[in-house]
């Protein structure tokens, strides 16, 4: 990018005359939120006047405040590197930076920016540079873990106020992240990846909520680094072990991002190493950390936080595509990086595939049970049959024949409601364990179908309704044959079918994309392949609230 396209203050700071010390060659690096100016011995970081909602640097006062936060928080893991916050002034001679602790004579002029002043760390000792030379070893990652564990156990602050961010903050951040990557669907993230990630979020919160709550109780919510990638780690003195490591450039701009589970820090570096093609080092790092930290629940939450971190990085890289001061070549490179991050996030999502709740809907004799059994086998799903459950509730053998009239005795409205509730209770247990369920019942009433949809939403499962129908001559023949054989739990007869037909409420309330219709009297209708194909395109019911 030509210097003339930069803000005047940044143009001015490309001149050695702006600095209170010798500079050597001045380099400018841009991120979506900062300008970073590298001189021979020092680095100056200036915040861009941007407001992304989760980050607000829109006024000079806010930028000064967050410079102070950056200085304070980064001194926890990199104390000698972060020197001071220094003013940048506009003078008659151009832009000038105050010297540290300057009193008396100095640049006179209006303060137009503030910069975080840092001592320059050795570039060749940065972890990402060492990775490029294949010079990072597993013991070195053990030292990083040795630096992090005491920080997470004591150095990173915690309190009732910090712990209160707990579960709600990450839920909020996840929802916000989804909203912010949505404009980039078709640019850096595909519609299919978007669907996979939303499904995963639903499934995780439905099945791991107890773990997340337990981690709050165990004081795992602390003021963390929250952006722990390999380019934020410097092995300043490799011989000094953990004490020779500097971990810098933490998040300072939003407490709901910094007040987070320590697992997020661990998973961030794990994700970054895997992104850089070193899953072996990622595994070594997490193994070292878990050995030192005694954190039994960590394996349950690492993939979730790793997926979240990959999505954050994908989103951040995507932001550069719309940044007016970023050169086109950098935008193209950012788009490629963003796409790779979203691909990685989807791989983490595969660690917890969403369960499915499929309900059959249709009249007696249409073939619902046959279809349910086939779906159960193909999906490795639990099949719960309403006829079996109904009879088990009253202590009957499933094959014992009952000739009660429709809506009477064993088939009364009250008994039917109890049967559906028992089906839902059994399904909930299976879904919470991550197992898909097929509910084999008639589901002729909307209230029961709506209850099933609520259950899917509450458990993070994908929901679908398979409406099964058939020609009446085929139904009459099947019902007669079933009674004659006597091997089925169903007591349905032709007269029951006629009564059901009169009261049947069509599943018009089920969204079209979740309703799969099958006519079993047609040729080839018993194949479940079309149903399985339709199920692959079902989206989650909602992003968690």
mmCIF file of C-alpha atoms in Angstrom, residues 127-508:
data_model
loop_
_atom_site.group_PDB
_atom_site.id
_atom_site.type_symbol
_atom_site.label_atom_id
_atom_site.label_comp_id
_atom_site.label_asym_id
_atom_site.label_seq_id
_atom_site.Cartn_x
_atom_site.Cartn_y
_atom_site.Cartn_z
ATOM 1 C CA UNK A 127 7.860 -19.817 18.041
ATOM 2 C CA UNK A 128 6.303 -19.350 14.603
ATOM 3 C CA UNK A 129 9.759 -18.654 13.121
ATOM 4 C CA UNK A 130 11.231 -21.664 14.892
ATOM 5 C CA UNK A 131 8.392 -23.780 13.520
ATOM 6 C CA UNK A 132 9.326 -22.678 10.004
ATOM 7 C CA UNK A 133 12.836 -24.052 10.631
ATOM 8 C CA UNK A 134 11.506 -27.213 12.304
ATOM 9 C CA UNK A 135 13.321 -26.099 15.447
ATOM 10 C CA UNK A 136 10.546 -26.480 18.047
ATOM 11 C CA UNK A 137 10.866 -29.579 20.211
ATOM 12 C CA UNK A 138 8.421 -31.331 22.492
ATOM 13 C CA UNK A 139 10.461 -30.404 25.614
ATOM 14 C CA UNK A 140 10.199 -26.741 24.562
ATOM 15 C CA UNK A 141 6.417 -27.096 24.542
ATOM 16 C CA UNK A 142 6.697 -28.695 27.956
ATOM 17 C CA UNK A 143 8.347 -25.441 29.066
ATOM 18 C CA UNK A 144 5.455 -23.435 27.589
ATOM 19 C CA UNK A 145 3.055 -25.612 29.576
ATOM 20 C CA UNK A 146 5.263 -25.051 32.609
ATOM 21 C CA UNK A 147 4.852 -21.306 32.132
ATOM 22 C CA UNK A 148 1.093 -21.487 31.631
ATOM 23 C CA UNK A 149 0.010 -23.836 34.417
ATOM 24 C CA UNK A 150 1.137 -21.623 37.341
ATOM 25 C CA UNK A 151 -0.251 -18.606 35.496
ATOM 26 C CA UNK A 152 -3.643 -20.298 35.180
ATOM 27 C CA UNK A 153 -3.585 -21.521 38.761
ATOM 28 C CA UNK A 154 -2.403 -18.335 40.457
ATOM 29 C CA UNK A 155 -1.064 -15.595 38.166
ATOM 30 C CA UNK A 156 -4.276 -15.026 36.229
ATOM 31 C CA UNK A 157 -6.755 -13.265 38.457
ATOM 32 C CA UNK A 158 -10.064 -14.775 39.432
ATOM 33 C CA UNK A 159 -12.885 -13.577 41.642
ATOM 34 C CA UNK A 160 -16.630 -13.842 41.948
ATOM 35 C CA UNK A 161 -16.897 -10.997 39.428
ATOM 36 C CA UNK A 162 -14.638 -12.764 36.919
ATOM 37 C CA UNK A 163 -16.279 -16.156 37.500
ATOM 38 C CA UNK A 164 -19.660 -14.550 36.834
ATOM 39 C CA UNK A 165 -18.669 -14.248 33.168
ATOM 40 C CA UNK A 166 -18.429 -18.048 33.150
ATOM 41 C CA UNK A 167 -20.785 -19.842 30.853
ATOM 42 C CA UNK A 168 -22.911 -16.903 29.662
ATOM 43 C CA UNK A 169 -19.927 -15.034 28.209
ATOM 44 C CA UNK A 170 -18.722 -17.857 25.988
ATOM 45 C CA UNK A 171 -22.300 -18.477 24.844
ATOM 46 C CA UNK A 172 -22.604 -14.786 23.968
ATOM 47 C CA UNK A 173 -19.230 -14.803 22.222
ATOM 48 C CA UNK A 174 -20.158 -17.870 20.191
ATOM 49 C CA UNK A 175 -23.444 -16.293 19.056
ATOM 50 C CA UNK A 176 -21.639 -13.070 18.207
ATOM 51 C CA UNK A 177 -19.021 -14.980 16.260
ATOM 52 C CA UNK A 178 -21.708 -16.707 14.178
ATOM 53 C CA UNK A 179 -23.327 -13.362 13.374
ATOM 54 C CA UNK A 180 -20.005 -11.825 12.387
ATOM 55 C CA UNK A 181 -18.892 -14.596 10.051
ATOM 56 C CA UNK A 182 -22.309 -14.737 8.344
ATOM 57 C CA UNK A 183 -21.525 -11.886 5.866
ATOM 58 C CA UNK A 184 -18.549 -13.913 4.651
ATOM 59 C CA UNK A 185 -20.539 -17.020 3.671
ATOM 60 C CA UNK A 186 -19.575 -17.654 0.072
ATOM 61 C CA UNK A 187 -16.343 -15.662 0.468
ATOM 62 C CA UNK A 188 -14.258 -17.348 3.168
ATOM 63 C CA UNK A 189 -16.707 -19.883 4.636
ATOM 64 C CA UNK A 190 -19.081 -22.129 2.699
ATOM 65 C CA UNK A 191 -22.768 -22.582 3.450
ATOM 66 C CA UNK A 192 -22.077 -26.230 4.300
ATOM 67 C CA UNK A 193 -19.339 -25.263 6.780
ATOM 68 C CA UNK A 194 -21.692 -22.731 8.340
ATOM 69 C CA UNK A 195 -24.293 -25.496 8.790
ATOM 70 C CA UNK A 196 -21.759 -27.922 10.303
ATOM 71 C CA UNK A 197 -20.501 -25.345 12.801
ATOM 72 C CA UNK A 198 -23.983 -24.281 13.891
ATOM 73 C CA UNK A 199 -24.955 -27.928 14.364
ATOM 74 C CA UNK A 200 -21.870 -28.523 16.476
ATOM 75 C CA UNK A 201 -22.584 -25.559 18.734
ATOM 76 C CA UNK A 202 -26.103 -26.863 19.354
ATOM 77 C CA UNK A 203 -24.890 -30.370 20.110
ATOM 78 C CA UNK A 204 -22.080 -29.273 22.411
ATOM 79 C CA UNK A 205 -24.225 -27.079 24.633
ATOM 80 C CA UNK A 206 -26.920 -29.708 24.872
ATOM 81 C CA UNK A 207 -24.498 -32.469 25.871
ATOM 82 C CA UNK A 208 -21.714 -30.691 27.773
ATOM 83 C CA UNK A 209 -23.579 -28.022 29.746
ATOM 84 C CA UNK A 210 -22.873 -29.838 33.020
ATOM 85 C CA UNK A 211 -19.130 -29.826 32.315
ATOM 86 C CA UNK A 212 -19.146 -26.093 31.562
ATOM 87 C CA UNK A 213 -21.000 -25.376 34.806
ATOM 88 C CA UNK A 214 -18.621 -27.561 36.791
ATOM 89 C CA UNK A 215 -15.623 -25.654 35.441
ATOM 90 C CA UNK A 216 -17.086 -22.408 36.747
ATOM 91 C CA UNK A 217 -17.446 -23.997 40.193
ATOM 92 C CA UNK A 218 -13.824 -25.214 40.014
ATOM 93 C CA UNK A 219 -12.555 -21.626 39.484
ATOM 94 C CA UNK A 220 -11.372 -22.326 35.938
ATOM 95 C CA UNK A 221 -12.697 -18.927 34.781
ATOM 96 C CA UNK A 222 -9.798 -16.475 34.989
ATOM 97 C CA UNK A 223 -8.400 -13.372 33.337
ATOM 98 C CA UNK A 224 -6.636 -15.281 30.576
ATOM 99 C CA UNK A 225 -4.370 -14.457 27.649
ATOM 100 C CA UNK A 226 -7.155 -15.332 25.169
ATOM 101 C CA UNK A 227 -5.071 -15.133 21.961
ATOM 102 C CA UNK A 228 -2.303 -17.622 22.616
ATOM 103 C CA UNK A 229 -0.850 -18.410 19.198
ATOM 104 C CA UNK A 230 2.702 -19.386 18.327
ATOM 105 C CA UNK A 231 3.517 -15.853 17.155
ATOM 106 C CA UNK A 232 2.760 -14.649 20.707
ATOM 107 C CA UNK A 233 5.433 -16.919 22.224
ATOM 108 C CA UNK A 234 9.146 -16.089 22.251
ATOM 109 C CA UNK A 235 11.875 -18.402 23.571
ATOM 110 C CA UNK A 236 14.091 -15.510 24.666
ATOM 111 C CA UNK A 237 16.464 -17.770 26.607
ATOM 112 C CA UNK A 238 15.893 -21.434 25.728
ATOM 113 C CA UNK A 239 18.277 -22.578 28.467
ATOM 114 C CA UNK A 240 16.200 -20.937 31.196
ATOM 115 C CA UNK A 241 13.166 -23.207 30.799
ATOM 116 C CA UNK A 242 9.782 -21.610 31.513
ATOM 117 C CA UNK A 243 11.462 -18.485 32.923
ATOM 118 C CA UNK A 244 13.116 -17.848 29.567
ATOM 119 C CA UNK A 245 9.803 -17.710 27.705
ATOM 120 C CA UNK A 246 7.910 -14.516 26.948
ATOM 121 C CA UNK A 247 4.189 -14.844 26.153
ATOM 122 C CA UNK A 248 2.882 -11.513 24.888
ATOM 123 C CA UNK A 249 0.134 -9.744 22.905
ATOM 124 C CA UNK A 250 -2.840 -10.869 25.004
ATOM 125 C CA UNK A 251 -6.392 -9.607 24.551
ATOM 126 C CA UNK A 252 -7.184 -6.485 26.554
ATOM 127 C CA UNK A 253 -10.192 -4.973 24.799
ATOM 128 C CA UNK A 254 -13.141 -6.953 26.174
ATOM 129 C CA UNK A 255 -13.592 -8.603 29.561
ATOM 130 C CA UNK A 256 -16.074 -11.145 28.276
ATOM 131 C CA UNK A 257 -13.260 -12.388 26.032
ATOM 132 C CA UNK A 258 -10.474 -12.248 28.617
ATOM 133 C CA UNK A 259 -12.577 -13.568 31.525
ATOM 134 C CA UNK A 260 -12.794 -17.087 30.218
ATOM 135 C CA UNK A 261 -12.025 -20.732 30.897
ATOM 136 C CA UNK A 262 -8.277 -21.454 31.054
ATOM 137 C CA UNK A 263 -9.004 -24.201 28.505
ATOM 138 C CA UNK A 264 -9.323 -21.478 25.898
ATOM 139 C CA UNK A 265 -5.642 -20.573 26.235
ATOM 140 C CA UNK A 266 -4.591 -24.220 26.013
ATOM 141 C CA UNK A 267 -6.810 -24.872 23.018
ATOM 142 C CA UNK A 268 -5.652 -21.728 21.220
ATOM 143 C CA UNK A 269 -2.034 -22.857 21.036
ATOM 144 C CA UNK A 270 -3.170 -26.412 20.275
ATOM 145 C CA UNK A 271 -5.287 -25.100 17.387
ATOM 146 C CA UNK A 272 -2.491 -22.881 16.088
ATOM 147 C CA UNK A 273 0.020 -25.730 16.026
ATOM 148 C CA UNK A 274 -2.451 -27.922 14.155
ATOM 149 C CA UNK A 275 -3.173 -25.071 11.730
ATOM 150 C CA UNK A 276 0.569 -24.909 11.051
ATOM 151 C CA UNK A 277 0.670 -28.620 10.285
ATOM 152 C CA UNK A 278 2.132 -29.851 13.575
ATOM 153 C CA UNK A 279 -0.498 -32.019 15.293
ATOM 154 C CA UNK A 280 2.350 -33.921 16.969
ATOM 155 C CA UNK A 281 3.491 -30.782 18.774
ATOM 156 C CA UNK A 282 -0.107 -29.849 19.589
ATOM 157 C CA UNK A 283 -0.568 -33.235 21.258
ATOM 158 C CA UNK A 284 2.741 -32.904 23.117
ATOM 159 C CA UNK A 285 1.763 -29.471 24.433
ATOM 160 C CA UNK A 286 -1.680 -30.560 25.663
ATOM 161 C CA UNK A 287 -0.218 -33.731 27.205
ATOM 162 C CA UNK A 288 2.374 -31.682 29.122
ATOM 163 C CA UNK A 289 -0.282 -29.222 30.255
ATOM 164 C CA UNK A 290 -2.711 -31.894 31.452
ATOM 165 C CA UNK A 291 0.039 -33.711 33.310
ATOM 166 C CA UNK A 292 0.967 -30.540 35.200
ATOM 167 C CA UNK A 293 -2.519 -29.067 35.661
ATOM 168 C CA UNK A 294 -4.551 -32.047 36.930
ATOM 169 C CA UNK A 295 -7.582 -30.880 34.929
ATOM 170 C CA UNK A 296 -9.789 -33.952 34.434
ATOM 171 C CA UNK A 297 -12.461 -32.222 32.323
ATOM 172 C CA UNK A 298 -10.022 -30.578 29.922
ATOM 173 C CA UNK A 299 -10.331 -33.249 27.172
ATOM 174 C CA UNK A 300 -14.118 -32.710 27.100
ATOM 175 C CA UNK A 301 -13.856 -28.993 26.342
ATOM 176 C CA UNK A 302 -10.625 -28.661 24.339
ATOM 177 C CA UNK A 303 -12.215 -29.467 20.937
ATOM 178 C CA UNK A 304 -15.005 -26.962 21.576
ATOM 179 C CA UNK A 305 -12.648 -24.129 22.466
ATOM 180 C CA UNK A 306 -10.301 -25.100 19.616
ATOM 181 C CA UNK A 307 -13.243 -24.925 17.191
ATOM 182 C CA UNK A 308 -14.231 -21.548 18.640
ATOM 183 C CA UNK A 309 -10.676 -20.200 18.349
ATOM 184 C CA UNK A 310 -10.392 -21.371 14.745
ATOM 185 C CA UNK A 311 -13.679 -19.613 13.974
ATOM 186 C CA UNK A 312 -12.432 -16.436 15.647
ATOM 187 C CA UNK A 313 -9.268 -16.489 13.553
ATOM 188 C CA UNK A 314 -11.293 -17.186 10.410
ATOM 189 C CA UNK A 315 -13.550 -14.251 11.203
ATOM 190 C CA UNK A 316 -10.639 -11.915 12.006
ATOM 191 C CA UNK A 317 -8.858 -12.783 8.762
ATOM 192 C CA UNK A 318 -12.159 -12.233 6.938
ATOM 193 C CA UNK A 319 -12.449 -8.729 8.380
ATOM 194 C CA UNK A 320 -9.311 -7.759 6.449
ATOM 195 C CA UNK A 321 -11.188 -8.308 3.186
ATOM 196 C CA UNK A 322 -13.287 -5.205 3.876
ATOM 197 C CA UNK A 323 -10.524 -3.058 5.423
ATOM 198 C CA UNK A 324 -9.954 -0.006 3.185
ATOM 199 C CA UNK A 325 -6.242 0.451 3.997
ATOM 200 C CA UNK A 326 -5.173 -3.169 3.433
ATOM 201 C CA UNK A 327 -3.510 -3.913 0.044
ATOM 202 C CA UNK A 328 -5.264 -6.325 -2.327
ATOM 203 C CA UNK A 329 -2.414 -8.830 -2.124
ATOM 204 C CA UNK A 330 -2.813 -8.984 1.660
ATOM 205 C CA UNK A 331 -6.575 -9.371 1.296
ATOM 206 C CA UNK A 332 -6.128 -12.378 -0.997
ATOM 207 C CA UNK A 333 -3.719 -13.976 1.464
ATOM 208 C CA UNK A 334 -6.116 -13.260 4.338
ATOM 209 C CA UNK A 335 -8.984 -14.921 2.456
ATOM 210 C CA UNK A 336 -6.935 -18.100 2.046
ATOM 211 C CA UNK A 337 -5.991 -18.124 5.724
ATOM 212 C CA UNK A 338 -9.607 -17.548 6.757
ATOM 213 C CA UNK A 339 -10.810 -20.470 4.644
ATOM 214 C CA UNK A 340 -8.199 -22.752 6.201
ATOM 215 C CA UNK A 341 -9.273 -21.717 9.696
ATOM 216 C CA UNK A 342 -12.913 -22.508 8.968
ATOM 217 C CA UNK A 343 -11.894 -25.884 7.506
ATOM 218 C CA UNK A 344 -10.005 -26.628 10.728
ATOM 219 C CA UNK A 345 -12.990 -25.562 12.841
ATOM 220 C CA UNK A 346 -15.142 -28.077 10.983
ATOM 221 C CA UNK A 347 -12.640 -30.840 11.759
ATOM 222 C CA UNK A 348 -13.004 -30.086 15.468
ATOM 223 C CA UNK A 349 -16.774 -30.123 15.030
ATOM 224 C CA UNK A 350 -16.528 -33.731 13.871
ATOM 225 C CA UNK A 351 -15.473 -34.689 17.403
ATOM 226 C CA UNK A 352 -19.108 -34.344 18.503
ATOM 227 C CA UNK A 353 -21.477 -35.097 15.625
ATOM 228 C CA UNK A 354 -24.989 -33.818 16.357
ATOM 229 C CA UNK A 355 -27.558 -36.425 17.294
ATOM 230 C CA UNK A 356 -30.816 -36.685 15.361
ATOM 231 C CA UNK A 357 -34.380 -36.952 16.586
ATOM 232 C CA UNK A 358 -36.579 -38.413 13.853
ATOM 233 C CA UNK A 359 -40.294 -38.930 14.369
ATOM 234 C CA UNK A 360 -42.540 -40.979 12.132
ATOM 235 C CA UNK A 361 -45.954 -39.574 11.359
ATOM 236 C CA UNK A 362 -48.814 -41.444 9.748
ATOM 237 C CA UNK A 363 -51.799 -43.711 10.127
ATOM 238 C CA UNK A 364 -51.929 -47.371 11.062
ATOM 239 C CA UNK A 365 -50.718 -49.750 8.365
ATOM 240 C CA UNK A 366 -48.717 -47.211 6.375
ATOM 241 C CA UNK A 367 -45.402 -48.887 7.232
ATOM 242 C CA UNK A 368 -44.040 -46.517 9.873
ATOM 243 C CA UNK A 369 -42.460 -49.254 12.017
ATOM 244 C CA UNK A 370 -40.775 -50.929 9.071
ATOM 245 C CA UNK A 371 -39.337 -47.584 7.980
ATOM 246 C CA UNK A 372 -38.298 -46.725 11.553
ATOM 247 C CA UNK A 373 -36.400 -50.007 11.948
ATOM 248 C CA UNK A 374 -34.545 -49.465 8.664
ATOM 249 C CA UNK A 375 -33.626 -45.900 9.621
ATOM 250 C CA UNK A 376 -32.451 -47.070 13.027
ATOM 251 C CA UNK A 377 -30.110 -49.620 11.468
ATOM 252 C CA UNK A 378 -28.675 -47.182 8.910
ATOM 253 C CA UNK A 379 -28.208 -44.362 11.426
ATOM 254 C CA UNK A 380 -27.142 -46.590 14.322
ATOM 255 C CA UNK A 381 -29.999 -44.921 16.201
ATOM 256 C CA UNK A 382 -32.156 -46.061 19.096
ATOM 257 C CA UNK A 383 -35.698 -46.894 17.938
ATOM 258 C CA UNK A 384 -38.450 -46.364 20.514
ATOM 259 C CA UNK A 385 -41.799 -47.904 19.541
ATOM 260 C CA UNK A 386 -44.980 -46.430 21.051
ATOM 261 C CA UNK A 387 -46.860 -49.772 21.031
ATOM 262 C CA UNK A 388 -44.081 -51.468 22.999
ATOM 263 C CA UNK A 389 -43.733 -48.566 25.452
ATOM 264 C CA UNK A 390 -47.506 -48.333 25.969
ATOM 265 C CA UNK A 391 -47.793 -52.014 26.960
ATOM 266 C CA UNK A 392 -44.639 -51.996 29.087
ATOM 267 C CA UNK A 393 -46.118 -49.145 31.128
ATOM 268 C CA UNK A 394 -48.966 -51.403 32.271
ATOM 269 C CA UNK A 395 -46.862 -54.537 32.653
ATOM 270 C CA UNK A 396 -48.058 -56.287 29.494
ATOM 271 C CA UNK A 397 -46.029 -58.329 27.047
ATOM 272 C CA UNK A 398 -45.526 -56.352 23.849
ATOM 273 C CA UNK A 399 -47.143 -59.072 21.714
ATOM 274 C CA UNK A 400 -50.192 -59.521 23.905
ATOM 275 C CA UNK A 401 -53.228 -58.569 21.845
ATOM 276 C CA UNK A 402 -55.574 -55.795 23.083
ATOM 277 C CA UNK A 403 -58.898 -55.192 21.359
ATOM 278 C CA UNK A 404 -59.857 -51.948 23.108
ATOM 279 C CA UNK A 405 -61.753 -49.449 21.010
ATOM 280 C CA UNK A 406 -60.022 -46.386 19.591
ATOM 281 C CA UNK A 407 -59.459 -43.759 22.353
ATOM 282 C CA UNK A 408 -60.590 -46.194 25.056
ATOM 283 C CA UNK A 409 -58.823 -48.294 27.697
ATOM 284 C CA UNK A 410 -55.162 -48.809 26.789
ATOM 285 C CA UNK A 411 -55.672 -46.365 23.911
ATOM 286 C CA UNK A 412 -57.457 -43.613 25.848
ATOM 287 C CA UNK A 413 -56.322 -40.006 25.357
ATOM 288 C CA UNK A 414 -54.781 -39.970 28.843
ATOM 289 C CA UNK A 415 -52.851 -43.185 28.215
ATOM 290 C CA UNK A 416 -51.701 -41.902 24.836
ATOM 291 C CA UNK A 417 -50.343 -38.698 26.416
ATOM 292 C CA UNK A 418 -48.514 -40.777 29.039
ATOM 293 C CA UNK A 419 -47.076 -42.955 26.283
ATOM 294 C CA UNK A 420 -45.712 -39.970 24.367
ATOM 295 C CA UNK A 421 -44.212 -38.536 27.550
ATOM 296 C CA UNK A 422 -42.475 -41.857 28.192
ATOM 297 C CA UNK A 423 -41.169 -41.812 24.615
ATOM 298 C CA UNK A 424 -39.825 -38.283 25.110
ATOM 299 C CA UNK A 425 -38.193 -39.203 28.430
ATOM 300 C CA UNK A 426 -36.454 -42.163 26.846
ATOM 301 C CA UNK A 427 -35.391 -40.104 23.843
ATOM 302 C CA UNK A 428 -33.987 -37.318 26.033
ATOM 303 C CA UNK A 429 -31.725 -39.753 27.857
ATOM 304 C CA UNK A 430 -30.373 -41.120 24.575
ATOM 305 C CA UNK A 431 -29.961 -37.707 22.934
ATOM 306 C CA UNK A 432 -28.101 -36.283 25.927
ATOM 307 C CA UNK A 433 -25.676 -39.180 25.571
ATOM 308 C CA UNK A 434 -25.153 -38.207 21.932
ATOM 309 C CA UNK A 435 -27.138 -41.061 20.411
ATOM 310 C CA UNK A 436 -29.673 -40.490 17.632
ATOM 311 C CA UNK A 437 -33.275 -41.584 18.193
ATOM 312 C CA UNK A 438 -36.144 -42.638 15.936
ATOM 313 C CA UNK A 439 -39.559 -42.327 17.601
ATOM 314 C CA UNK A 440 -41.823 -44.912 15.986
ATOM 315 C CA UNK A 441 -45.336 -43.617 16.678
ATOM 316 C CA UNK A 442 -48.264 -42.229 14.728
ATOM 317 C CA UNK A 443 -47.758 -38.584 15.841
ATOM 318 C CA UNK A 444 -51.198 -37.768 14.468
ATOM 319 C CA UNK A 445 -51.570 -34.694 16.734
ATOM 320 C CA UNK A 446 -49.685 -31.428 16.347
ATOM 321 C CA UNK A 447 -49.122 -31.040 20.078
ATOM 322 C CA UNK A 448 -47.073 -34.242 20.175
ATOM 323 C CA UNK A 449 -45.003 -33.233 17.144
ATOM 324 C CA UNK A 450 -44.372 -29.805 18.655
ATOM 325 C CA UNK A 451 -43.274 -31.450 21.898
ATOM 326 C CA UNK A 452 -40.804 -33.558 19.903
ATOM 327 C CA UNK A 453 -39.417 -30.436 18.201
ATOM 328 C CA UNK A 454 -38.959 -28.770 21.607
ATOM 329 C CA UNK A 455 -37.091 -31.826 22.833
ATOM 330 C CA UNK A 456 -34.752 -31.640 19.835
ATOM 331 C CA UNK A 457 -34.110 -27.961 20.487
ATOM 332 C CA UNK A 458 -33.410 -28.544 24.181
ATOM 333 C CA UNK A 459 -30.950 -31.356 23.485
ATOM 334 C CA UNK A 460 -29.221 -29.807 20.463
ATOM 335 C CA UNK A 461 -30.431 -32.577 18.165
ATOM 336 C CA UNK A 462 -31.363 -32.230 14.526
ATOM 337 C CA UNK A 463 -35.096 -32.738 14.071
ATOM 338 C CA UNK A 464 -37.020 -34.292 11.197
ATOM 339 C CA UNK A 465 -40.510 -35.661 10.669
ATOM 340 C CA UNK A 466 -40.963 -38.571 8.262
ATOM 341 C CA UNK A 467 -44.589 -38.616 7.085
ATOM 342 C CA UNK A 468 -45.461 -42.139 5.930
ATOM 343 C CA UNK A 469 -48.530 -42.811 3.783
ATOM 344 C CA UNK A 470 -49.856 -45.603 1.568
ATOM 345 C CA UNK A 471 -52.797 -46.468 -0.665
ATOM 346 C CA UNK A 472 -55.813 -47.750 1.314
ATOM 347 C CA UNK A 473 -55.936 -51.144 -0.396
ATOM 348 C CA UNK A 474 -52.320 -51.734 0.653
ATOM 349 C CA UNK A 475 -53.129 -50.601 4.212
ATOM 350 C CA UNK A 476 -56.156 -52.917 4.490
ATOM 351 C CA UNK A 477 -54.077 -55.870 3.305
ATOM 352 C CA UNK A 478 -51.221 -55.120 5.727
ATOM 353 C CA UNK A 479 -53.478 -54.733 8.758
ATOM 354 C CA UNK A 480 -55.243 -58.007 8.049
ATOM 355 C CA UNK A 481 -51.965 -59.837 7.597
ATOM 356 C CA UNK A 482 -50.522 -58.363 10.785
ATOM 357 C CA UNK A 483 -53.454 -59.561 12.910
ATOM 358 C CA UNK A 484 -53.284 -63.001 11.351
ATOM 359 C CA UNK A 485 -49.566 -63.399 12.046
ATOM 360 C CA UNK A 486 -49.801 -61.979 15.600
ATOM 361 C CA UNK A 487 -46.080 -61.181 15.799
ATOM 362 C CA UNK A 488 -46.398 -57.406 16.092
ATOM 363 C CA UNK A 489 -46.858 -55.129 19.118
ATOM 364 C CA UNK A 490 -49.431 -53.066 17.227
ATOM 365 C CA UNK A 491 -53.122 -53.718 17.868
ATOM 366 C CA UNK A 492 -54.263 -51.614 14.899
ATOM 367 C CA UNK A 493 -57.189 -52.872 12.835
ATOM 368 C CA UNK A 494 -59.019 -51.444 9.839
ATOM 369 C CA UNK A 495 -61.632 -49.770 12.046
ATOM 370 C CA UNK A 496 -58.810 -48.133 14.057
ATOM 371 C CA UNK A 497 -57.311 -46.839 10.809
ATOM 372 C CA UNK A 498 -60.664 -45.302 9.828
ATOM 373 C CA UNK A 499 -60.971 -43.551 13.218
ATOM 374 C CA UNK A 500 -57.378 -42.268 13.015
ATOM 375 C CA UNK A 501 -57.952 -40.948 9.517
ATOM 376 C CA UNK A 502 -60.887 -38.812 10.706
ATOM 377 C CA UNK A 503 -58.852 -37.196 13.468
ATOM 378 C CA UNK A 504 -55.469 -36.979 11.726
ATOM 379 C CA UNK A 505 -53.839 -33.534 11.828
ATOM 380 C CA UNK A 506 -51.490 -33.159 8.870
ATOM 381 C CA UNK A 507 -47.952 -32.031 9.808
ATOM 382 C CA UNK A 508 -48.404 -28.623 8.169
#
